[in-house]
Amino acid sequence: MEQVFFISDVHLGHGTKEINRAKEIELVRFLNLVGENSTKLFILGDFFDVWFEYKLAVPKGFTRVLGKLAELSDNGVEIFYILGNHDFWVRDYFENELGVKIFKDDLKIEINGKKFYITHGDGLSKSDKGYRILKKILRNRVNIALFSLLHPDFGLWLANASSKKKQRILN
């Protein structure tokens, strides 16, 4: 029977440099365990607190984790990344450079003879109308294209500042 690993809501980039370095080291340990014991890894969104990928630039940092994902893929581990509400703005870096399969929506898959419906889960609640509207705005191709016109330094600063402000409001 195939052993499969799932991980969700890591939010790399949220918190201090020290917190993120410790989180990244723990994540690499987990990914080592995946590589030793599995042929499939499912990342269920919000792997990063903010990820906006420009055509020729990706966010700085997380080198250890990104390298480990590439290593796992090179060694035959299938990696499925279902994007969340913090890391939806992925282009082709993960697929072309790391060998990670990207899914912008939910995924239906059969594992060990059983059918699974795999999702990040954001926006599932029909009563969360405000978020469902915001999700459509944030995932709108025109809005993404307009945001990508911002210089990466400013665009990523703005996205990170927005995420931090949201966290302060929620806490």
Coordinates of C-alpha atoms in Angstrom, one line a residue:
M1 CA 0.0 0.0 0.0
E2 CA 1.3 3.4 -1.0
Q3 CA 2.0 5.8 1.8
V4 CA 0.9 9.4 1.0
F5 CA 1.7 12.6 2.9
F6 CA -0.4 15.8 3.2
I7 CA 0.6 19.3 4.4
S8 CA -1.4 22.5 4.6
D9 CA -1.2 26.1 5.8
V10 CA 2.5 26.3 6.5
H11 CA 2.5 30.1 5.7
L12 CA 6.2 30.4 5.1
G13 CA 7.1 34.0 5.3
H14 CA 4.7 34.9 8.1
G15 CA 6.5 36.0 11.3
T16 CA 10.1 37.0 12.0
K17 CA 13.2 35.8 10.2
E18 CA 14.0 33.6 13.1
I19 CA 10.6 32.0 13.2
N20 CA 10.7 31.4 9.4
R21 CA 14.2 29.9 9.5
A22 CA 13.1 27.5 12.2
K23 CA 9.9 26.7 10.3
E24 CA 11.9 26.1 7.1
I25 CA 14.3 23.7 8.9
E26 CA 11.4 21.7 10.4
L27 CA 9.8 21.6 7.0
V28 CA 12.9 20.3 5.4
R29 CA 13.0 17.5 8.0
F30 CA 9.4 16.7 7.2
L31 CA 10.2 16.6 3.5
N32 CA 13.2 14.3 4.2
L33 CA 10.7 11.9 5.8
V34 CA 8.4 12.2 2.8
G35 CA 11.3 11.3 0.5
E36 CA 12.2 8.2 2.6
N37 CA 8.7 6.9 2.9
S38 CA 6.4 8.0 0.1
T39 CA 5.9 8.5 -3.6
K40 CA 3.3 11.3 -3.3
L41 CA 3.1 14.6 -1.4
F42 CA 0.0 16.8 -1.4
I43 CA 0.4 20.5 -0.5
L44 CA -3.0 21.8 0.3
G45 CA -2.5 25.5 -0.1
D46 CA -1.0 28.4 1.8
F47 CA 2.4 26.9 1.7
F48 CA 3.6 30.5 1.6
D49 CA 2.0 33.4 3.4
V50 CA 2.4 35.4 0.2
W51 CA 3.5 34.1 -3.2
F52 CA 3.1 36.3 -6.3
E53 CA 5.2 35.0 -9.1
Y54 CA 6.2 37.5 -11.8
K55 CA 7.2 36.3 -15.3
L56 CA 10.9 36.7 -14.6
A57 CA 11.0 36.9 -10.8
V58 CA 9.9 34.8 -7.8
P59 CA 9.8 35.8 -4.2
K60 CA 13.2 35.8 -2.4
G61 CA 13.9 33.2 0.3
F62 CA 12.8 29.6 1.1
T63 CA 15.8 28.2 -0.8
R64 CA 16.1 25.1 1.4
V65 CA 12.5 24.2 1.0
L66 CA 12.3 24.9 -2.8
G67 CA 15.5 22.9 -3.3
K68 CA 14.1 20.0 -1.3
L69 CA 10.9 20.0 -3.4
A70 CA 13.0 19.8 -6.6
E71 CA 15.1 17.0 -5.1
L72 CA 12.0 15.0 -4.1
S73 CA 10.6 15.5 -7.6
D74 CA 13.9 14.5 -9.2
N75 CA 13.8 11.3 -7.1
G76 CA 10.4 10.3 -8.3
V77 CA 8.1 11.8 -5.6
E78 CA 4.9 13.2 -7.2
I79 CA 4.1 16.5 -5.7
F80 CA 0.6 17.9 -6.1
Y81 CA 0.2 21.6 -5.0
I82 CA -3.4 22.7 -4.6
L83 CA -3.2 26.5 -4.4
G84 CA -4.7 28.3 -1.4
N85 CA -5.8 31.9 -0.9
H86 CA -2.3 33.1 0.1
D87 CA -0.3 31.5 -2.7
F88 CA -2.7 31.4 -5.7
W89 CA -0.6 33.7 -7.9
V90 CA 1.7 30.9 -9.3
R91 CA 2.8 30.9 -12.9
D92 CA 5.2 28.2 -14.2
Y93 CA 8.1 28.2 -11.8
F94 CA 6.9 25.3 -9.7
E95 CA 6.1 23.1 -12.7
N96 CA 9.1 24.0 -14.9
E97 CA 11.8 24.4 -12.2
L98 CA 10.7 22.1 -9.4
G99 CA 8.6 19.5 -11.1
V100 CA 5.6 20.2 -8.9
K101 CA 2.1 19.7 -10.4
I102 CA -0.1 22.8 -9.8
F103 CA -3.9 22.8 -9.3
K104 CA -5.7 26.1 -9.1
D105 CA -8.8 24.4 -7.9
D106 CA -9.8 21.2 -6.1
L107 CA -8.5 17.8 -7.1
K108 CA -10.2 14.4 -7.5
I109 CA -7.8 11.5 -7.4
E110 CA -7.7 7.8 -6.6
I111 CA -5.1 6.6 -4.1
N112 CA -4.8 2.9 -3.1
G113 CA -8.1 2.1 -4.8
K114 CA -10.0 4.9 -2.9
K115 CA -11.3 8.1 -4.3
F116 CA -10.4 11.4 -2.7
Y117 CA -11.6 15.0 -3.1
I118 CA -8.7 17.2 -2.1
T119 CA -9.1 20.9 -1.5
H120 CA -7.6 23.9 0.3
G121 CA -11.0 24.7 1.5
D122 CA -11.1 28.4 1.4
G123 CA -14.5 29.7 0.2
L124 CA -16.4 26.5 0.7
S125 CA -18.8 28.0 3.2
K126 CA -21.7 29.5 1.3
S127 CA -22.3 31.9 4.2
D128 CA -18.9 33.5 3.7
K129 CA -20.1 35.8 0.9
G130 CA -17.6 38.6 1.5
Y131 CA -14.7 36.2 1.1
R132 CA -16.2 34.5 -1.9
I133 CA -16.4 37.9 -3.6
L134 CA -12.9 38.8 -2.6
K135 CA -11.6 35.5 -3.9
K136 CA -13.1 36.2 -7.3
I137 CA -11.5 39.7 -7.3
L138 CA -8.1 38.3 -6.3
R139 CA -8.2 35.5 -8.8
N140 CA -9.4 37.7 -11.7
R141 CA -7.0 37.5 -14.6
V142 CA -7.3 41.2 -15.4
N143 CA -6.5 42.1 -11.8
I144 CA -3.5 39.7 -11.7
A145 CA -2.2 41.1 -15.0
L146 CA -2.5 44.7 -13.6
F147 CA -0.8 43.7 -10.3
S148 CA 2.0 42.1 -12.3
L149 CA 2.8 45.5 -13.9
L150 CA 4.0 46.6 -10.5
H151 CA 7.8 46.3 -9.9
P152 CA 8.4 43.0 -7.9
D153 CA 10.0 44.9 -5.0
F154 CA 6.9 47.1 -4.6
G155 CA 4.3 44.4 -5.5
L156 CA 5.7 41.8 -3.0
W157 CA 6.1 44.5 -0.4
L158 CA 2.4 45.5 -0.9
A159 CA 1.2 41.9 -0.8
N160 CA 3.2 41.2 2.4
A161 CA 2.0 44.4 4.0
S162 CA -1.6 43.5 3.2
S163 CA -1.2 40.0 4.7
K164 CA 0.4 41.4 7.9
K165 CA -2.4 44.0 8.2
K166 CA -5.0 41.2 7.8
Q167 CA -3.3 39.1 10.5
R168 CA -3.3 42.1 12.9
I169 CA -7.1 42.6 12.3
L170 CA -7.8 38.9 12.8
N171 CA -5.8 38.7 16.0

